Coordinates of C-alpha atoms and ligand atoms in Angstrom, one line a residue:
M1 CA -36.3 3.1 15.2
S2 CA -39.6 3.2 13.3
Q3 CA -42.1 0.4 13.4
D4 CA -41.9 -0.1 9.6
E5 CA -38.2 -0.7 9.8
S6 CA -38.5 -3.2 12.6
E7 CA -41.3 -5.1 10.9
S8 CA -39.2 -5.6 7.7
S9 CA -36.4 -7.3 9.6
V10 CA -38.0 -10.7 10.2
G11 CA -35.4 -13.5 10.2
I12 CA -32.1 -13.2 11.9
T13 CA -29.0 -15.2 12.5
W14 CA -28.5 -15.8 16.2
K15 CA -25.1 -15.2 17.6
F16 CA -24.6 -16.1 21.2
R17 CA -21.7 -15.9 23.6
Q18 CA -21.7 -19.6 24.4
V19 CA -20.9 -19.0 28.1
E20 CA -23.9 -16.7 28.5
L21 CA -26.2 -19.0 26.6
G22 CA -25.1 -22.0 28.7
R23 CA -25.6 -20.2 32.0
I24 CA -29.1 -18.9 31.1
L25 CA -30.3 -22.3 29.8
S26 CA -29.0 -24.1 32.8
A27 CA -30.4 -21.6 35.3
Y28 CA -33.8 -21.7 33.6
R29 CA -33.9 -25.6 33.7
K30 CA -33.0 -25.6 37.4
L31 CA -35.6 -23.0 38.2
R32 CA -38.2 -25.4 36.8
G33 CA -36.6 -28.3 38.6
E34 CA -36.1 -30.2 35.4
D35 CA -33.6 -33.0 34.8
R36 CA -31.2 -32.3 32.0
R37 CA -32.2 -35.6 30.4
L38 CA -35.7 -34.3 29.7
A39 CA -34.3 -31.3 27.9
E40 CA -31.9 -33.7 26.0
S41 CA -34.8 -35.9 24.8
R42 CA -36.7 -32.9 23.5
M43 CA -33.5 -31.7 21.8
L44 CA -33.0 -35.1 20.2
S45 CA -36.6 -35.2 18.9
W46 CA -36.2 -31.8 17.4
L47 CA -32.9 -32.6 15.7
D48 CA -34.3 -35.9 14.4
A49 CA -37.2 -34.0 12.9
H50 CA -35.0 -31.4 11.2
K51 CA -32.2 -33.7 9.9
A52 CA -32.3 -32.4 6.4
E53 CA -32.0 -28.8 7.3
A54 CA -28.6 -27.2 7.0
G55 CA -27.1 -24.9 9.6
W56 CA -27.1 -27.0 12.7
D57 CA -23.5 -28.2 12.6
E58 CA -22.5 -25.8 15.3
L59 CA -25.3 -27.0 17.6
R60 CA -24.4 -30.7 16.8
R61 CA -20.8 -29.9 17.7
I62 CA -21.6 -28.3 21.0
A63 CA -24.4 -30.8 21.8
P64 CA -23.4 -34.1 20.2
A65 CA -26.2 -36.6 20.1
G66 CA -28.4 -34.1 21.9
K67 CA -26.1 -34.1 25.0
L68 CA -26.4 -30.7 26.7
A69 CA -23.8 -31.0 29.4
K70 CA -21.1 -29.3 27.3
L71 CA -23.5 -26.5 26.3
E72 CA -24.5 -25.8 29.9
S73 CA -20.9 -26.1 31.2
P74 CA -19.7 -23.0 33.0
G75 CA -16.1 -23.8 32.0
L76 CA -16.7 -23.3 28.3
A77 CA -14.4 -21.2 26.3
D78 CA -15.8 -17.8 25.5
E79 CA -16.6 -18.5 21.9
I80 CA -19.5 -17.4 19.7
L81 CA -22.2 -19.9 18.7
T82 CA -24.0 -19.0 15.4
L83 CA -27.5 -20.6 14.9
P84 CA -30.0 -20.1 12.1
N85 CA -32.8 -19.9 14.7
I86 CA -33.3 -20.8 18.4
E87 CA -36.1 -23.3 18.0
P88 CA -34.1 -26.3 19.1
L89 CA -33.1 -24.5 22.3
T90 CA -36.5 -23.1 23.1
C91 CA -38.0 -26.5 22.4
A92 CA -35.5 -28.4 24.5
Y93 CA -35.7 -26.0 27.5
E94 CA -39.2 -24.8 26.9
I95 CA -37.8 -21.3 27.4
P96 CA -39.7 -18.2 26.0
E97 CA -37.8 -16.9 23.0
L98 CA -37.9 -13.4 24.4
L99 CA -35.6 -14.4 27.3
L100 CA -32.9 -15.3 24.8
G101 CA -33.8 -12.2 22.7
S102 CA -32.1 -9.9 25.2
L103 CA -28.8 -11.6 24.4
L104 CA -29.0 -10.0 20.9
S105 CA -27.9 -6.6 22.4
K106 CA -24.2 -6.2 21.4
P107 CA -21.9 -6.7 24.4
Q108 CA -19.3 -3.9 24.7
R109 CA -16.2 -3.7 26.8
H110 CA -17.1 -0.4 28.3
V111 CA -17.7 0.8 31.8
Y112 CA -20.7 3.0 30.9
V113 CA -23.6 2.8 28.5
A114 CA -26.5 5.1 28.0
H115 CA -29.6 4.8 25.8
R116 CA -33.0 6.3 25.1
P117 CA -35.3 3.3 24.8
E118 CA -38.0 5.1 22.7
V119 CA -35.4 6.2 20.2
D120 CA -32.6 3.8 19.9
F121 CA -33.8 0.5 21.2
E122 CA -34.4 -2.2 18.6
R123 CA -37.8 -4.0 18.4
I124 CA -37.2 -7.7 18.7
D125 CA -40.6 -9.5 18.9
K126 CA -41.2 -9.1 15.1
K127 CA -37.5 -9.9 14.4
I128 CA -37.7 -13.1 16.3
G129 CA -41.1 -13.8 15.0
C130 CA -42.4 -15.2 18.3
Y131 CA -45.7 -14.8 20.2
C132 CA -45.2 -12.5 23.2
G133 CA -48.8 -11.7 24.0
E134 CA -51.5 -9.5 22.6
E135 CA -50.9 -6.0 21.2
T136 CA -47.4 -5.9 22.5
R137 CA -44.0 -4.6 21.4
Y138 CA -40.6 -5.6 22.9
S139 CA -37.4 -3.7 22.3
I140 CA -33.9 -4.2 23.5
P141 CA -30.9 -1.9 23.7
P142 CA -28.4 -1.9 20.8
T143 CA -25.5 -2.3 23.2
R144 CA -24.9 -3.6 26.7
L145 CA -22.0 -3.9 29.1
S146 CA -20.3 -7.1 28.3
D147 CA -19.5 -8.0 31.9
A148 CA -23.0 -7.2 33.2
E149 CA -24.4 -10.4 31.7
N150 CA -26.9 -10.7 34.6
I151 CA -28.6 -7.5 33.8
A152 CA -31.1 -7.5 30.8
I153 CA -33.0 -4.4 29.9
V154 CA -36.2 -4.4 27.9
Y155 CA -38.7 -1.8 26.8
H156 CA -42.2 -3.1 26.6
E157 CA -45.2 -1.3 25.1
L158 CA -48.8 -2.5 25.3
E159 CA -51.6 -1.1 23.2
A160 CA -55.1 -0.8 24.6
G161 CA -56.4 -4.3 25.5
G162 CA -52.8 -5.7 25.2
H163 CA -51.0 -8.0 27.6
S164 CA -47.7 -9.8 27.7
L165 CA -47.2 -13.6 27.7
S166 CA -47.2 -15.0 31.2
H167 CA -43.7 -16.2 31.8
N168 CA -41.0 -16.7 34.5
H169 CA -37.3 -16.7 34.7
P170 CA -34.4 -16.7 37.3
G171 CA -33.7 -13.7 39.4
D172 CA -35.5 -10.5 40.1
E173 CA -37.4 -8.1 37.8
I174 CA -38.1 -4.4 38.2
L175 CA -41.0 -3.0 36.1
Y176 CA -41.2 0.8 36.0
V177 CA -44.3 2.4 34.3
D178 CA -43.2 5.2 32.0
E179 CA -46.7 5.8 30.5
G180 CA -50.2 4.5 31.1
L181 CA -51.9 2.2 33.6
V182 CA -50.6 -1.3 34.0
E183 CA -51.7 -4.3 36.0
V184 CA -48.9 -6.8 36.9
R185 CA -50.4 -10.2 37.5
M186 CA -48.4 -12.8 39.4
E187 CA -50.3 -16.1 39.0
D188 CA -48.5 -18.2 41.5
T189 CA -49.3 -15.9 44.4
G190 CA -52.5 -14.4 43.0
L191 CA -50.9 -11.0 43.6
W192 CA -52.3 -8.4 41.1
V193 CA -50.9 -4.9 41.3
R194 CA -52.0 -1.8 39.4
L195 CA -49.3 0.7 38.7
D196 CA -49.7 4.1 37.1
K197 CA -47.1 6.3 35.6
G198 CA -44.0 6.7 37.8
S199 CA -44.8 3.6 39.9
F200 CA -42.7 0.5 39.9
I201 CA -42.7 -3.1 41.2
H202 CA -39.7 -5.2 42.2
F203 CA -40.5 -8.9 42.3
E204 CA -39.1 -12.4 42.4
A205 CA -39.2 -13.4 38.7
G206 CA -39.5 -17.2 39.3
Q207 CA -43.2 -16.5 39.8
L208 CA -45.3 -16.6 36.6
H209 CA -45.9 -13.0 35.7
S210 CA -47.5 -10.9 33.0
A211 CA -48.4 -7.2 32.4
W212 CA -51.8 -6.0 31.3
N213 CA -52.7 -2.6 29.9
C214 CA -55.7 -1.3 31.9
S215 CA -56.4 1.9 30.0
D216 CA -57.3 2.8 26.5
K217 CA -53.9 4.5 26.0
T218 CA -50.6 2.9 25.1
A219 CA -48.7 1.7 28.2
K220 CA -44.9 1.9 28.2
M221 CA -42.7 0.0 30.7
F222 CA -39.0 0.0 31.4
I223 CA -38.1 -3.5 32.5
I224 CA -34.9 -4.7 34.2
R225 CA -34.3 -8.4 34.6
Y226 CA -31.5 -9.2 37.1
L227 CA -30.9 -12.9 36.3
Q228 CA -28.2 -13.8 38.9
L229 CA -27.5 -17.0 37.0
S230 CA -24.7 -18.4 39.1
S231 CA -24.5 -16.3 42.3
G232 CA -26.6 -14.2 44.6
T233 CA -28.3 -14.3 48.0
R234 CA -31.4 -16.2 46.7
L235 CA -29.2 -19.0 45.2
D236 CA -27.1 -19.2 48.4
V237 CA -30.3 -19.7 50.4
L238 CA -31.6 -22.3 48.1
R239 CA -28.3 -24.2 48.2
E240 CA -28.3 -24.0 52.0
V241 CA -31.9 -25.3 52.2
A242 CA -31.0 -28.1 49.7
S243 CA -28.0 -29.2 51.9
L244 CA -30.4 -30.1 54.7
K245 CA -27.9 -29.0 57.3
P246 CA -29.5 -25.8 58.6
S247 CA -26.8 -23.3 59.7
K248 CA -27.5 -20.7 62.3
R249 CA -27.6 -18.2 59.5
L250 CA -30.3 -20.2 57.7
I251 CA -32.4 -20.5 60.8
K252 CA -32.1 -16.7 61.5
T253 CA -33.1 -16.1 57.8
I254 CA -36.1 -18.3 58.1
L255 CA -37.2 -16.7 61.4
E256 CA -37.0 -13.2 59.9
D257 CA -39.0 -14.5 56.9
I258 CA -41.7 -15.7 59.3
R259 CA -41.6 -12.5 61.2
C260 CA -42.3 -10.5 58.0
S261 CA -45.0 -13.0 57.0
V262 CA -46.9 -12.6 60.3
W263 CA -46.8 -8.8 60.1
T264 CA -49.2 -7.2 62.5
P265 CA -50.3 -3.5 62.8
L266 CA -48.6 -3.4 66.2
E267 CA -45.2 -4.0 64.5
Q268 CA -45.9 -1.5 61.8
Q269 CA -44.2 1.4 63.4
E270 CA -41.1 -0.6 64.1
Y271 CA -41.0 -1.6 60.4
L272 CA -41.6 1.9 59.1
Q273 CA -39.0 3.6 61.2
P274 CA -36.7 0.8 62.2
D275 CA -33.9 1.4 64.7
Q276 CA -32.1 -1.7 63.7
V277 CA -31.3 -3.8 60.6
C278 CA -34.2 -6.0 59.6
D279 CA -32.4 -7.6 56.6
R280 CA -29.4 -9.0 58.4
R281 CA -28.7 -11.6 55.7
G282 CA -28.7 -8.9 53.0
L283 CA -26.3 -6.8 55.0
G284 CA -24.1 -9.7 55.7
R285 CA -23.7 -10.6 52.0
F286 CA -23.0 -7.0 51.1
L287 CA -20.3 -6.8 53.8
E288 CA -18.7 -9.9 52.2
L289 CA -18.8 -8.3 48.8
L290 CA -17.1 -5.2 50.2
C291 CA -14.3 -7.4 51.4
S292 CA -13.9 -9.4 48.2
E293 CA -10.7 -9.2 46.2
R294 CA -12.9 -8.6 43.1
F295 CA -14.2 -5.3 44.6
L296 CA -10.9 -4.2 46.3
G297 CA -8.7 -5.3 43.4
D298 CA -5.8 -5.4 45.8
G299 CA -4.4 -8.7 44.5
H300 CA -4.1 -9.9 48.1
G301 CA -7.2 -11.9 48.5
G302 CA -9.4 -9.2 49.9
L303 CA -10.0 -8.0 53.5
T304 CA -9.9 -10.5 56.4
Y305 CA -11.6 -10.2 59.8
N306 CA -8.2 -9.4 61.2
D307 CA -7.9 -6.4 58.8
L308 CA -11.3 -5.2 59.8
H309 CA -10.7 -5.7 63.5
E310 CA -7.5 -3.6 63.2
R311 CA -9.4 -0.8 61.5
S312 CA -12.1 -1.0 64.2
E313 CA -9.5 -0.7 67.0
T314 CA -7.9 2.3 65.2
K315 CA -11.2 4.0 65.2
Q316 CA -11.9 2.9 68.8
Y317 CA -15.0 0.9 67.8
D318 CA -15.8 -2.4 69.5
Y319 CA -15.8 -5.1 66.7
S320 CA -14.0 -8.3 67.6
R321 CA -13.2 -10.8 64.9
S322 CA -16.0 -13.1 66.0
K323 CA -18.5 -10.2 66.0
L324 CA -17.5 -9.3 62.5
A325 CA -17.9 -12.9 61.4
R326 CA -21.4 -13.0 62.9
L327 CA -22.2 -9.8 61.1
H328 CA -21.1 -11.4 57.8
Y329 CA -23.3 -14.4 58.6
G330 CA -26.3 -12.3 59.4
E331 CA -26.3 -13.6 62.9
A332 CA -25.6 -10.4 64.9
P333 CA -28.2 -7.7 65.6
V334 CA -27.1 -4.3 64.1
K335 CA -28.4 -1.0 65.5
K336 CA -29.0 1.9 63.1
E337 CA -26.1 3.9 64.6
Q338 CA -23.7 1.0 64.2
L339 CA -24.2 1.2 60.4
L340 CA -22.3 4.5 60.5
E341 CA -19.4 2.8 62.3
L342 CA -19.5 -0.1 59.8
A343 CA -19.3 2.4 56.9
D344 CA -16.2 3.9 58.6
I345 CA -14.6 0.5 59.0
Y346 CA -15.5 -0.8 55.5
R347 CA -14.6 2.6 54.0
V348 CA -17.8 3.1 52.0
A349 CA -20.6 5.7 52.1
P350 CA -23.1 5.0 54.9
I351 CA -26.0 5.5 52.4
L352 CA -25.2 2.0 51.0
F353 CA -26.3 0.4 54.2
Y354 CA -29.5 2.2 54.8
N355 CA -31.8 -0.1 52.7
F356 CA -31.0 -3.0 55.0
L357 CA -32.8 -1.4 57.9
F358 CA -36.1 -2.2 56.3
P359 CA -37.9 -5.5 56.3
A360 CA -37.6 -7.9 53.4
F361 CA -40.7 -9.4 51.8
R362 CA -40.6 -12.6 49.8
Y363 CA -42.6 -12.1 46.5
A364 CA -42.9 -8.4 45.6
I365 CA -42.7 -4.9 46.7
A366 CA -44.5 -2.1 44.8
V367 CA -43.9 1.6 45.1
Q368 CA -46.8 3.7 44.1
D369 CA -44.5 6.6 43.4
K370 CA -46.5 9.7 42.7
D371 CA -45.7 11.4 45.9
E372 CA -43.0 8.9 46.9
K373 CA -45.3 7.7 49.7
G374 CA -43.6 4.3 49.7
M375 CA -40.2 6.0 50.2
R376 CA -38.4 7.1 53.4
L377 CA -36.1 10.0 53.6
I378 CA -32.4 9.1 54.3
P379 CA -31.2 11.2 57.2
R380 CA -28.3 13.6 56.9
E381 CA -25.9 11.4 58.9
F382 CA -26.4 8.7 56.3
G383 CA -25.8 10.9 53.2
S384 CA -28.6 13.4 52.5
S385 CA -27.6 17.1 52.5
D386 CA -29.0 20.5 51.6
G387 CA -28.3 19.9 47.9
V388 CA -28.9 16.1 47.6
V389 CA -31.9 14.4 49.2
Y390 CA -32.0 10.6 49.1
K391 CA -35.0 8.3 49.7
V392 CA -35.4 4.5 49.8
P393 CA -38.4 2.2 49.7
H394 CA -39.5 1.2 53.2
R395 CA -39.5 -2.4 52.2
R396 CA -37.0 -4.7 50.5
L397 CA -37.4 -7.7 48.3
A398 CA -36.2 -10.7 50.3
Y399 CA -33.1 -12.5 49.1
S400 CA -32.5 -9.8 46.5
D401 CA -29.2 -8.2 45.7
I402 CA -30.8 -5.0 44.4
A403 CA -30.9 -1.8 46.3
I404 CA -33.2 1.0 45.1
A405 CA -33.2 4.7 46.0
T406 CA -34.1 8.1 44.5
A407 CA -32.0 11.2 44.7
T408 CA -33.2 14.8 44.3
L409 CA -30.4 17.1 43.3
S410 CA -30.7 20.8 43.6
P411 CA -29.4 22.9 40.6
R412 CA -25.6 22.7 40.3
E413 CA -25.3 20.0 43.0
S414 CA -23.5 16.7 42.9
T415 CA -23.6 13.6 45.1
P416 CA -20.5 12.7 47.0
E417 CA -18.1 10.5 45.2
N418 CA -18.7 6.8 46.0
R419 CA -17.9 3.3 44.8
H420 CA -19.5 -0.1 45.5
P421 CA -19.5 -3.6 44.1
G422 CA -21.4 -4.4 40.9
Y423 CA -23.3 -2.0 38.7
E424 CA -25.6 1.0 39.0
L425 CA -28.4 2.1 36.8
L426 CA -29.7 5.7 36.7
K427 CA -33.1 6.7 35.3
P428 CA -33.8 10.4 35.5
L429 CA -37.4 11.2 36.5
E430 CA -37.1 15.0 36.4
G431 CA -34.4 17.3 35.0
E432 CA -31.1 15.9 33.8
V433 CA -28.1 14.3 35.5
A434 CA -24.6 13.3 34.4
V435 CA -22.2 10.6 35.7
K436 CA -18.6 11.6 36.4
F437 CA -15.8 9.1 37.0
G438 CA -13.1 11.2 38.6
T439 CA -12.5 13.9 36.0
T440 CA -14.1 12.0 33.1
G441 CA -17.7 13.1 32.6
H442 CA -20.4 11.6 30.4
P443 CA -23.1 13.7 28.5
P444 CA -26.1 14.4 30.7
I445 CA -29.1 12.1 30.4
T446 CA -32.7 13.2 30.9
R447 CA -36.2 11.7 31.3
G448 CA -36.7 8.8 28.9
E449 CA -33.0 7.9 29.0
Y450 CA -31.0 5.7 31.4
A451 CA -27.3 4.9 32.1
L452 CA -25.8 1.7 33.3
F453 CA -22.2 1.6 34.6
C454 CA -19.7 -0.3 36.6
S455 CA -20.0 1.1 40.1
D456 CA -16.7 -0.2 41.4
S457 CA -15.0 2.8 39.9
R458 CA -15.3 6.1 41.9
H459 CA -18.3 8.0 40.5
R460 CA -20.6 10.8 41.3
V461 CA -24.0 12.0 39.9
C462 CA -24.1 15.6 38.9
N463 CA -26.9 18.1 38.1
F464 CA -25.3 20.7 35.9
G465 CA -28.7 22.3 35.1
E466 CA -30.5 25.2 36.5
A467 CA -33.6 23.1 37.5
P468 CA -33.8 20.4 40.2
A469 CA -33.2 16.8 39.0
R470 CA -34.7 13.6 40.5
V471 CA -33.2 10.3 39.6
L472 CA -34.1 6.6 40.2
I473 CA -31.0 4.7 41.3
I474 CA -30.7 1.0 41.1
R475 CA -27.7 -0.8 42.5
F476 CA -26.9 -4.3 41.5
L477 CA -24.7 -5.8 44.2
E478 CA -22.6 -8.5 42.7
Ligands
LIG501 FE1 -40.2 -11.2 33.2
LIG502 FE1 -23.2 4.8 43.4

């Protein structure tokens, strides 16, 4: 879409899925540790000041007398709320307009969506009429997967001297630099990272963050927010900490956190080429997801420790029910070779476990990707082959349910078929790839495009071309 078109479209009617809006507002308020009454008093002041204006009946219906409990309630019917603008909400919750802006992408009941941000994304900063920083443009996809409400994709461009508004929000963020030189500034930790084309950062988005263009050329960034509004490892940890009854699992998690914080050069080798799982908590949560009824869709309540134990015995492995429980709780050490046995027992591709070998750091991990120096090769026994070479970052973001990898596919090669909980995003870096679900194929996507799909259906990534293809793979484990 051209800039002229977008600039002429100021003024919109906001249509929200009430459930999504309620979750995002509630999560944002909790992230800031604010009591709902404070948001209610701001809402009341706003409504009092705008009594004469028409168009607020729906808001008054869902938030009578400024009461926001109904709006935030997760049990709401999935109805559409239409508002003339979002000022009462952004005032009440002091939430940046742009965070709600991503809800303007049309939800679609598909399992696969692909877009080319520079061509078919819609610019929203002008449309919303909000301040988002200097010399900056924000665009969103025209459509999104309706069930993937935790995943928001934004394309962000900064002219020379430009920067985004410093902001924070629940969950994780991945910022991939498509063009230019960008500095990501995280005010709370004082962590400033410069990223050039092809580099990316994965960080905890509760920290105040902003992006600054450091060159005299336009910078272009592909941004993924993974909001995890009502579930996820980080929320689980926070809930456990708040309960003040530290479980064994919480103590182990904290100890591992401390171990990463006091990193010494002596331990570096162990971290770079680990022979056992560093992120036990992350692995445990993933194992639980693999056993969930939602993933298995068996209608029988999912896999029990008994089921897993039986499978283990059949394969002549040594996993008792209590050992399996300890694995799920992140309490048992796991050697690298054991991951292959676990893949066999849980009936998934071993590559899905490989990320958990690496240590998890709390605030951010950056991959300066030019030569993939921050990446480690996945060995053959875990999934690489002559035709498909996988790599993963040698660090993980702590308490994150995102797994990142790259795959290089030789001409006419495909990955093995696999399935896993949640969603997968593909961003081709070289060449072109296509996603196939069984015999159903989708058109190839190339550099500058991306595809997002439900990964609990069996899928494979194919390179039908005559040139090698390299693709960034992001798995959202939910
Ligand atoms: Fe952000
Ligand atoms: Fe996959």
